[in-house]
Amino acid sequence: MKNRNEQVPVPGLKRGVAVLRLLEDGHPARLEDLAARSGLPRASLLRLLETLAAMGLVVRDPGSKRYRGLARVMPLSDGTASWRAVLAGVLARLAEATGQTAEWYEPSSEGLVLTERAESALGQVHVRARVGFLRTWTEELESVACIGWAFHQPADSALPAFWEWSAKGKQAKIPPKVAARRVAQARQSRFRMETNYNHNGVRRMAVAVLQKGKLRGVLALAQCFTPDADRQTARRREALTSEATFLEQAGGP
């Protein structure tokens, strides 16, 4: 058997895969941190990151100047790959059944990361959030964040000063007691939906997907405004919760 450390035909490819693996947990990292962990010169590392970003595998936040991976490297025989295939099927079915955008968020130290999504071929595409989008723990308390606080954060955690979109399309502060009540309700029902639409004309409903009592992720529907949206709520919620139950029964790594 060949030693993995011996010379390979394309060393640059090997280094690129190694960098991608450093970022595949979804946690943002600075260039300096990646250089220290990889042992690569910063100039070489920067070129690799720029290449991975051009391929849609890595994204750089211009504000924090941190990099975050948008893909994972795994063997096809890995249980994670099988579960990801199940997840892709769930999102596709959910999008087609509802005519809306189906989303999958996974918890990280900084918030909930949108790692997978699917859009209906018949639906109107107005949802701007793309794979790699970070829903932070400390800003807007919309449906996805509320589920995250209910199941990923310790129950006795102090809630930050949240805001939400008002009926007039303005950012409005949420009183601490109201925020705490919403998180408690989400913990009880495992479901949350916004009343108002955001500035892009989108509101979400979300449900927790648990595995061994812990939050595996948040399954959500990003709903664009339509005149009959409220009449569709019950049907969409049923489809969303049914697919969440299917994901839990499918298990995973």
PDB file of C-alpha atoms in Angstrom:
ATOM      1  CA  MET A   1       0.000   0.000   0.000  1.00  0.00           C
ATOM      2  CA  LYS A   2       1.281   3.445  -0.902  1.00  0.00           C
ATOM      3  CA  ASN A   3       2.094   5.874   1.852  1.00  0.00           C
ATOM      4  CA  ARG A   4      -0.209   8.919   1.821  1.00  0.00           C
ATOM      5  CA  ASN A   5       2.705  11.204   2.614  1.00  0.00           C
ATOM      6  CA  GLU A   6       4.737  10.276  -0.453  1.00  0.00           C
ATOM      7  CA  GLN A   7       4.981  12.442  -3.561  1.00  0.00           C
ATOM      8  CA  VAL A   8       1.771  12.883  -5.560  1.00  0.00           C
ATOM      9  CA  PRO A   9       1.497  13.857  -9.250  1.00  0.00           C
ATOM     10  CA  VAL A  10      -0.318  17.164  -8.522  1.00  0.00           C
ATOM     11  CA  PRO A  11       0.831  18.594  -5.165  1.00  0.00           C
ATOM     12  CA  GLY A  12      -1.310  21.712  -5.597  1.00  0.00           C
ATOM     13  CA  LEU A  13      -4.468  19.608  -5.761  1.00  0.00           C
ATOM     14  CA  LYS A  14      -3.481  17.805  -2.579  1.00  0.00           C
ATOM     15  CA  ARG A  15      -2.929  21.126  -0.815  1.00  0.00           C
ATOM     16  CA  GLY A  16      -6.261  22.473  -2.052  1.00  0.00           C
ATOM     17  CA  VAL A  17      -8.143  19.451  -0.717  1.00  0.00           C
ATOM     18  CA  ALA A  18      -6.324  19.800   2.602  1.00  0.00           C
ATOM     19  CA  VAL A  19      -7.386  23.447   2.874  1.00  0.00           C
ATOM     20  CA  LEU A  20     -10.985  22.561   2.026  1.00  0.00           C
ATOM     21  CA  ARG A  21     -10.979  19.955   4.783  1.00  0.00           C
ATOM     22  CA  LEU A  22      -9.852  22.589   7.270  1.00  0.00           C
ATOM     23  CA  LEU A  23     -12.989  24.578   6.444  1.00  0.00           C
ATOM     24  CA  GLU A  24     -15.555  21.828   5.983  1.00  0.00           C
ATOM     25  CA  ASP A  25     -17.024  22.207   9.492  1.00  0.00           C
ATOM     26  CA  GLY A  26     -18.609  25.500   8.396  1.00  0.00           C
ATOM     27  CA  HIS A  27     -16.741  27.560  11.006  1.00  0.00           C
ATOM     28  CA  PRO A  28     -15.206  30.809   9.681  1.00  0.00           C
ATOM     29  CA  ALA A  29     -11.409  31.061   9.935  1.00  0.00           C
ATOM     30  CA  ARG A  30      -8.863  33.805   9.357  1.00  0.00           C
ATOM     31  CA  LEU A  31      -6.055  33.494   6.827  1.00  0.00           C
ATOM     32  CA  GLU A  32      -3.508  33.526   9.667  1.00  0.00           C
ATOM     33  CA  ASP A  33      -5.254  30.648  11.444  1.00  0.00           C
ATOM     34  CA  LEU A  34      -5.428  28.566   8.279  1.00  0.00           C
ATOM     35  CA  ALA A  35      -1.753  29.216   7.560  1.00  0.00           C
ATOM     36  CA  ALA A  36      -0.808  28.022  11.044  1.00  0.00           C
ATOM     37  CA  ARG A  37      -2.973  24.899  10.796  1.00  0.00           C
ATOM     38  CA  SER A  38      -1.937  23.957   7.263  1.00  0.00           C
ATOM     39  CA  GLY A  39       1.737  24.885   7.455  1.00  0.00           C
ATOM     40  CA  LEU A  40       1.439  26.607   4.067  1.00  0.00           C
ATOM     41  CA  PRO A  41       2.965  29.994   3.197  1.00  0.00           C
ATOM     42  CA  ARG A  42       0.336  32.725   3.290  1.00  0.00           C
ATOM     43  CA  ALA A  43       0.875  33.655  -0.364  1.00  0.00           C
ATOM     44  CA  SER A  44       0.328  30.056  -1.520  1.00  0.00           C
ATOM     45  CA  LEU A  45      -2.632  29.635   0.814  1.00  0.00           C
ATOM     46  CA  LEU A  46      -4.243  32.816  -0.485  1.00  0.00           C
ATOM     47  CA  ARG A  47      -4.016  31.569  -4.080  1.00  0.00           C
ATOM     48  CA  LEU A  48      -5.595  28.260  -3.075  1.00  0.00           C
ATOM     49  CA  LEU A  49      -8.424  30.033  -1.252  1.00  0.00           C
ATOM     50  CA  GLU A  50      -9.059  32.327  -4.222  1.00  0.00           C
ATOM     51  CA  THR A  51      -9.251  29.279  -6.497  1.00  0.00           C
ATOM     52  CA  LEU A  52     -11.633  27.451  -4.146  1.00  0.00           C
ATOM     53  CA  ALA A  53     -13.781  30.590  -3.908  1.00  0.00           C
ATOM     54  CA  ALA A  54     -13.930  30.874  -7.704  1.00  0.00           C
ATOM     55  CA  MET A  55     -15.180  27.263  -7.772  1.00  0.00           C
ATOM     56  CA  GLY A  56     -17.922  28.048  -5.246  1.00  0.00           C
ATOM     57  CA  LEU A  57     -16.367  25.841  -2.565  1.00  0.00           C
ATOM     58  CA  VAL A  58     -15.265  28.608  -0.182  1.00  0.00           C
ATOM     59  CA  VAL A  59     -16.608  32.079   0.612  1.00  0.00           C
ATOM     60  CA  ARG A  60     -14.820  35.069   2.168  1.00  0.00           C
ATOM     61  CA  ASP A  61     -16.679  37.527   4.381  1.00  0.00           C
ATOM     62  CA  PRO A  62     -15.375  40.988   3.374  1.00  0.00           C
ATOM     63  CA  GLY A  63     -16.279  42.417   6.780  1.00  0.00           C
ATOM     64  CA  SER A  64     -14.591  39.922   9.091  1.00  0.00           C
ATOM     65  CA  LYS A  65     -12.103  38.815   6.391  1.00  0.00           C
ATOM     66  CA  ARG A  66     -12.754  35.213   7.403  1.00  0.00           C
ATOM     67  CA  TYR A  67     -13.171  32.224   5.119  1.00  0.00           C
ATOM     68  CA  ARG A  68     -15.905  29.612   5.390  1.00  0.00           C
ATOM     69  CA  GLY A  69     -16.201  26.330   3.517  1.00  0.00           C
ATOM     70  CA  LEU A  70     -19.304  25.632   1.433  1.00  0.00           C
ATOM     71  CA  ALA A  71     -18.568  21.975   0.678  1.00  0.00           C
ATOM     72  CA  ARG A  72     -17.194  18.846   2.302  1.00  0.00           C
ATOM     73  CA  VAL A  73     -14.823  16.177   1.017  1.00  0.00           C
ATOM     74  CA  MET A  74     -15.977  12.670   1.908  1.00  0.00           C
ATOM     75  CA  PRO A  75     -15.780   9.118   0.535  1.00  0.00           C
ATOM     76  CA  LEU A  76     -18.892   7.915  -1.299  1.00  0.00           C
ATOM     77  CA  SER A  77     -19.063   5.021   1.155  1.00  0.00           C
ATOM     78  CA  ASP A  78     -19.270   7.451   4.080  1.00  0.00           C
ATOM     79  CA  GLY A  79     -22.585   7.431   5.935  1.00  0.00           C
ATOM     80  CA  THR A  80     -22.598  11.212   5.761  1.00  0.00           C
ATOM     81  CA  ALA A  81     -22.703  11.081   1.968  1.00  0.00           C
ATOM     82  CA  SER A  82     -25.711   8.747   2.072  1.00  0.00           C
ATOM     83  CA  TRP A  83     -27.523  11.014   4.505  1.00  0.00           C
ATOM     84  CA  ARG A  84     -26.740  14.053   2.347  1.00  0.00           C
ATOM     85  CA  ALA A  85     -28.381  12.292  -0.575  1.00  0.00           C
ATOM     86  CA  VAL A  86     -31.487  11.717   1.554  1.00  0.00           C
ATOM     87  CA  LEU A  87     -31.456  15.389   2.559  1.00  0.00           C
ATOM     88  CA  ALA A  88     -31.210  16.506  -1.069  1.00  0.00           C
ATOM     89  CA  GLY A  89     -34.272  14.408  -1.880  1.00  0.00           C
ATOM     90  CA  VAL A  90     -36.200  15.886   1.036  1.00  0.00           C
ATOM     91  CA  LEU A  91     -35.434  19.452  -0.043  1.00  0.00           C
ATOM     92  CA  ALA A  92     -36.392  18.757  -3.655  1.00  0.00           C
ATOM     93  CA  ARG A  93     -39.713  17.155  -2.654  1.00  0.00           C
ATOM     94  CA  LEU A  94     -40.514  19.940  -0.224  1.00  0.00           C
ATOM     95  CA  ALA A  95     -39.777  22.658  -2.774  1.00  0.00           C
ATOM     96  CA  GLU A  96     -41.933  21.030  -5.438  1.00  0.00           C
ATOM     97  CA  ALA A  97     -44.802  20.237  -3.040  1.00  0.00           C
ATOM     98  CA  THR A  98     -45.035  23.807  -1.762  1.00  0.00           C
ATOM     99  CA  GLY A  99     -43.746  25.880  -4.668  1.00  0.00           C
ATOM    100  CA  GLN A 100     -41.368  27.595  -2.228  1.00  0.00           C
ATOM    101  CA  THR A 101     -37.641  27.482  -1.437  1.00  0.00           C
ATOM    102  CA  ALA A 102     -36.645  24.665   0.936  1.00  0.00           C
ATOM    103  CA  GLU A 103     -33.607  25.286   3.143  1.00  0.00           C
ATOM    104  CA  TRP A 104     -31.367  23.327   5.500  1.00  0.00           C
ATOM    105  CA  TYR A 105     -29.389  25.082   8.241  1.00  0.00           C
ATOM    106  CA  GLU A 106     -26.731  23.575  10.507  1.00  0.00           C
ATOM    107  CA  PRO A 107     -25.591  25.040  13.840  1.00  0.00           C
ATOM    108  CA  SER A 108     -22.102  26.483  14.262  1.00  0.00           C
ATOM    109  CA  SER A 109     -20.387  28.571  16.919  1.00  0.00           C
ATOM    110  CA  GLU A 110     -21.391  31.837  15.219  1.00  0.00           C
ATOM    111  CA  GLY A 111     -24.905  30.938  14.153  1.00  0.00           C
ATOM    112  CA  LEU A 112     -26.849  28.731  11.774  1.00  0.00           C
ATOM    113  CA  VAL A 113     -25.285  28.151   8.360  1.00  0.00           C
ATOM    114  CA  LEU A 114     -27.376  27.541   5.249  1.00  0.00           C
ATOM    115  CA  THR A 115     -25.687  24.433   3.814  1.00  0.00           C
ATOM    116  CA  GLU A 116     -28.300  23.099   1.358  1.00  0.00           C
ATOM    117  CA  ARG A 117     -31.289  24.538  -0.498  1.00  0.00           C
ATOM    118  CA  ALA A 118     -33.720  23.662  -3.288  1.00  0.00           C
ATOM    119  CA  GLU A 119     -36.095  25.800  -5.324  1.00  0.00           C
ATOM    120  CA  SER A 120     -39.301  24.817  -7.067  1.00  0.00           C
ATOM    121  CA  ALA A 121     -39.158  24.779 -10.847  1.00  0.00           C
ATOM    122  CA  LEU A 122     -42.607  26.405 -10.866  1.00  0.00           C
ATOM    123  CA  GLY A 123     -42.088  28.897  -8.054  1.00  0.00           C
ATOM    124  CA  GLN A 124     -41.067  32.526  -8.311  1.00  0.00           C
ATOM    125  CA  VAL A 125     -37.455  32.931  -7.172  1.00  0.00           C
ATOM    126  CA  HIS A 126     -37.167  35.874  -4.787  1.00  0.00           C
ATOM    127  CA  VAL A 127     -35.173  34.281  -1.965  1.00  0.00           C
ATOM    128  CA  ARG A 128     -31.724  35.868  -1.811  1.00  0.00           C
ATOM    129  CA  ALA A 129     -30.108  33.671   0.866  1.00  0.00           C
ATOM    130  CA  ARG A 130     -27.641  31.290  -0.765  1.00  0.00           C
ATOM    131  CA  VAL A 131     -25.575  28.361   0.501  1.00  0.00           C
ATOM    132  CA  GLY A 132     -23.050  29.711   2.974  1.00  0.00           C
ATOM    133  CA  PHE A 133     -25.401  32.356   4.386  1.00  0.00           C
ATOM    134  CA  LEU A 134     -24.929  32.748   8.153  1.00  0.00           C
ATOM    135  CA  ARG A 135     -27.887  33.407  10.450  1.00  0.00           C
ATOM    136  CA  THR A 136     -26.137  34.759  13.538  1.00  0.00           C
ATOM    137  CA  TRP A 137     -27.135  33.997  17.132  1.00  0.00           C
ATOM    138  CA  THR A 138     -27.339  37.645  18.178  1.00  0.00           C
ATOM    139  CA  GLU A 139     -29.363  39.678  15.683  1.00  0.00           C
ATOM    140  CA  GLU A 140     -32.702  38.888  14.042  1.00  0.00           C
ATOM    141  CA  LEU A 141     -34.885  36.388  15.911  1.00  0.00           C
ATOM    142  CA  GLU A 142     -36.637  34.926  12.884  1.00  0.00           C
ATOM    143  CA  SER A 143     -37.893  31.343  12.697  1.00  0.00           C
ATOM    144  CA  VAL A 144     -34.582  29.593  12.004  1.00  0.00           C
ATOM    145  CA  ALA A 145     -32.729  31.448  14.756  1.00  0.00           C
ATOM    146  CA  CYS A 146     -35.589  30.828  17.190  1.00  0.00           C
ATOM    147  CA  ILE A 147     -35.410  27.064  16.608  1.00  0.00           C
ATOM    148  CA  GLY A 148     -31.643  27.227  16.993  1.00  0.00           C
ATOM    149  CA  TRP A 149     -31.923  29.008  20.336  1.00  0.00           C
ATOM    150  CA  ALA A 150     -34.556  26.528  21.497  1.00  0.00           C
ATOM    151  CA  PHE A 151     -32.514  23.404  20.791  1.00  0.00           C
ATOM    152  CA  HIS A 152     -28.825  24.259  20.345  1.00  0.00           C
ATOM    153  CA  GLN A 153     -28.157  26.873  22.998  1.00  0.00           C
ATOM    154  CA  PRO A 154     -28.278  26.011  26.739  1.00  0.00           C
ATOM    155  CA  ALA A 155     -31.765  26.556  28.165  1.00  0.00           C
ATOM    156  CA  ASP A 156     -30.464  29.007  30.770  1.00  0.00           C
ATOM    157  CA  SER A 157     -28.523  31.144  28.264  1.00  0.00           C
ATOM    158  CA  ALA A 158     -29.113  34.894  28.475  1.00  0.00           C
ATOM    159  CA  LEU A 159     -30.829  36.100  25.308  1.00  0.00           C
ATOM    160  CA  PRO A 160     -29.260  39.012  23.400  1.00  0.00           C
ATOM    161  CA  ALA A 161     -31.170  42.099  22.250  1.00  0.00           C
ATOM    162  CA  PHE A 162     -33.055  40.710  19.249  1.00  0.00           C
ATOM    163  CA  TRP A 163     -34.985  42.497  16.536  1.00  0.00           C
ATOM    164  CA  GLU A 164     -37.585  41.482  13.950  1.00  0.00           C
ATOM    165  CA  TRP A 165     -39.262  42.917  10.871  1.00  0.00           C
ATOM    166  CA  SER A 166     -42.408  44.878  11.678  1.00  0.00           C
ATOM    167  CA  ALA A 167     -45.590  44.916   9.596  1.00  0.00           C
ATOM    168  CA  LYS A 168     -44.344  48.222   8.132  1.00  0.00           C
ATOM    169  CA  GLY A 169     -41.084  46.656   6.953  1.00  0.00           C
ATOM    170  CA  LYS A 170     -38.945  48.261   9.639  1.00  0.00           C
ATOM    171  CA  GLN A 171     -36.528  46.661  12.094  1.00  0.00           C
ATOM    172  CA  ALA A 172     -38.198  46.593  15.512  1.00  0.00           C
ATOM    173  CA  LYS A 173     -36.690  45.600  18.849  1.00  0.00           C
ATOM    174  CA  ILE A 174     -38.171  42.544  20.573  1.00  0.00           C
ATOM    175  CA  PRO A 175     -38.802  42.906  24.326  1.00  0.00           C
ATOM    176  CA  PRO A 176     -36.715  40.326  26.259  1.00  0.00           C
ATOM    177  CA  LYS A 177     -39.798  38.635  27.738  1.00  0.00           C
ATOM    178  CA  VAL A 178     -41.350  38.274  24.293  1.00  0.00           C
ATOM    179  CA  ALA A 179     -38.147  36.765  22.878  1.00  0.00           C
ATOM    180  CA  ALA A 180     -37.922  34.314  25.790  1.00  0.00           C
ATOM    181  CA  ARG A 181     -41.553  33.294  25.300  1.00  0.00           C
ATOM    182  CA  ARG A 182     -41.026  32.635  21.590  1.00  0.00           C
ATOM    183  CA  VAL A 183     -37.976  30.474  22.253  1.00  0.00           C
ATOM    184  CA  ALA A 184     -39.901  28.529  24.912  1.00  0.00           C
ATOM    185  CA  GLN A 185     -42.818  27.984  22.526  1.00  0.00           C
ATOM    186  CA  ALA A 186     -40.431  26.792  19.812  1.00  0.00           C
ATOM    187  CA  ARG A 187     -38.843  24.369  22.278  1.00  0.00           C
ATOM    188  CA  GLN A 188     -42.268  22.942  23.059  1.00  0.00           C
ATOM    189  CA  SER A 189     -43.678  22.719  19.533  1.00  0.00           C
ATOM    190  CA  ARG A 190     -40.400  22.322  17.582  1.00  0.00           C
ATOM    191  CA  PHE A 191     -41.926  24.756  15.066  1.00  0.00           C
ATOM    192  CA  ARG A 192     -41.822  28.493  14.425  1.00  0.00           C
ATOM    193  CA  MET A 193     -43.183  30.810  11.738  1.00  0.00           C
ATOM    194  CA  GLU A 194     -42.907  34.556  11.305  1.00  0.00           C
ATOM    195  CA  THR A 195     -45.966  36.762  10.990  1.00  0.00           C
ATOM    196  CA  ASN A 196     -44.384  39.530   8.939  1.00  0.00           C
ATOM    197  CA  TYR A 197     -42.345  39.489   5.737  1.00  0.00           C
ATOM    198  CA  ASN A 198     -38.789  40.807   5.632  1.00  0.00           C
ATOM    199  CA  HIS A 199     -37.546  43.596   3.347  1.00  0.00           C
ATOM    200  CA  ASN A 200     -37.183  41.063   0.516  1.00  0.00           C
ATOM    201  CA  GLY A 201     -40.819  39.954   0.792  1.00  0.00           C
ATOM    202  CA  VAL A 202     -39.926  36.626   2.410  1.00  0.00           C
ATOM    203  CA  ARG A 203     -40.971  34.984   5.658  1.00  0.00           C
ATOM    204  CA  ARG A 204     -39.948  31.579   6.954  1.00  0.00           C
ATOM    205  CA  MET A 205     -41.408  28.645   8.798  1.00  0.00           C
ATOM    206  CA  ALA A 206     -38.922  26.282  10.411  1.00  0.00           C
ATOM    207  CA  VAL A 207     -38.847  23.003  12.291  1.00  0.00           C
ATOM    208  CA  ALA A 208     -36.161  21.298  14.379  1.00  0.00           C
ATOM    209  CA  VAL A 209     -34.609  18.031  13.197  1.00  0.00           C
ATOM    210  CA  LEU A 210     -33.192  16.182  16.187  1.00  0.00           C
ATOM    211  CA  GLN A 211     -30.786  13.278  16.401  1.00  0.00           C
ATOM    212  CA  LYS A 212     -30.175  11.540  19.710  1.00  0.00           C
ATOM    213  CA  GLY A 213     -31.800  14.470  21.468  1.00  0.00           C
ATOM    214  CA  LYS A 214     -29.541  17.073  19.859  1.00  0.00           C
ATOM    215  CA  LEU A 215     -30.192  19.534  17.054  1.00  0.00           C
ATOM    216  CA  ARG A 216     -29.018  18.022  13.763  1.00  0.00           C
ATOM    217  CA  GLY A 217     -30.268  20.976  11.787  1.00  0.00           C
ATOM    218  CA  VAL A 218     -33.200  23.231  10.947  1.00  0.00           C
ATOM    219  CA  LEU A 219     -35.486  22.473   8.011  1.00  0.00           C
ATOM    220  CA  ALA A 220     -37.152  25.625   6.715  1.00  0.00           C
ATOM    221  CA  LEU A 221     -39.414  26.995   4.009  1.00  0.00           C
ATOM    222  CA  ALA A 222     -38.616  30.474   2.720  1.00  0.00           C
ATOM    223  CA  GLN A 223     -42.001  31.733   1.572  1.00  0.00           C
ATOM    224  CA  CYS A 224     -42.458  34.568  -0.883  1.00  0.00           C
ATOM    225  CA  PHE A 225     -45.478  36.825  -0.525  1.00  0.00           C
ATOM    226  CA  THR A 226     -48.586  35.768  -2.433  1.00  0.00           C
ATOM    227  CA  PRO A 227     -52.236  36.772  -1.879  1.00  0.00           C
ATOM    228  CA  ASP A 228     -53.116  33.246  -0.695  1.00  0.00           C
ATOM    229  CA  ALA A 229     -50.037  32.740   1.522  1.00  0.00           C
ATOM    230  CA  ASP A 230     -51.975  32.591   4.796  1.00  0.00           C
ATOM    231  CA  ARG A 231     -54.377  29.997   3.380  1.00  0.00           C
ATOM    232  CA  GLN A 232     -51.380  27.827   2.453  1.00  0.00           C
ATOM    233  CA  THR A 233     -49.851  27.862   5.959  1.00  0.00           C
ATOM    234  CA  ALA A 234     -51.450  24.659   7.287  1.00  0.00           C
ATOM    235  CA  ARG A 235     -50.602  22.659   4.155  1.00  0.00           C
ATOM    236  CA  ARG A 236     -47.024  23.899   4.081  1.00  0.00           C
ATOM    237  CA  ARG A 237     -46.516  23.235   7.778  1.00  0.00           C
ATOM    238  CA  GLU A 238     -47.779  19.677   7.352  1.00  0.00           C
ATOM    239  CA  ALA A 239     -45.370  19.096   4.450  1.00  0.00           C
ATOM    240  CA  LEU A 240     -42.475  20.616   6.405  1.00  0.00           C
ATOM    241  CA  THR A 241     -43.038  18.614   9.591  1.00  0.00           C
ATOM    242  CA  SER A 242     -43.599  15.408   7.628  1.00  0.00           C
ATOM    243  CA  GLU A 243     -40.246  15.749   5.859  1.00  0.00           C
ATOM    244  CA  ALA A 244     -38.525  16.632   9.157  1.00  0.00           C
ATOM    245  CA  THR A 245     -39.871  13.412  10.672  1.00  0.00           C
ATOM    246  CA  PHE A 246     -38.614  11.505   7.623  1.00  0.00           C
ATOM    247  CA  LEU A 247     -35.128  12.975   8.105  1.00  0.00           C
ATOM    248  CA  GLU A 248     -35.067  11.964  11.760  1.00  0.00           C
ATOM    249  CA  GLN A 249     -36.106   8.421  10.878  1.00  0.00           C
ATOM    250  CA  ALA A 250     -33.446   8.285   8.165  1.00  0.00           C
ATOM    251  CA  GLY A 251     -30.832   8.727  10.879  1.00  0.00           C
ATOM    252  CA  GLY A 252     -27.355   9.799   9.867  1.00  0.00           C
ATOM    253  CA  PRO A 253     -23.787  10.019  11.154  1.00  0.00           C
TER     254      PRO A 253
END
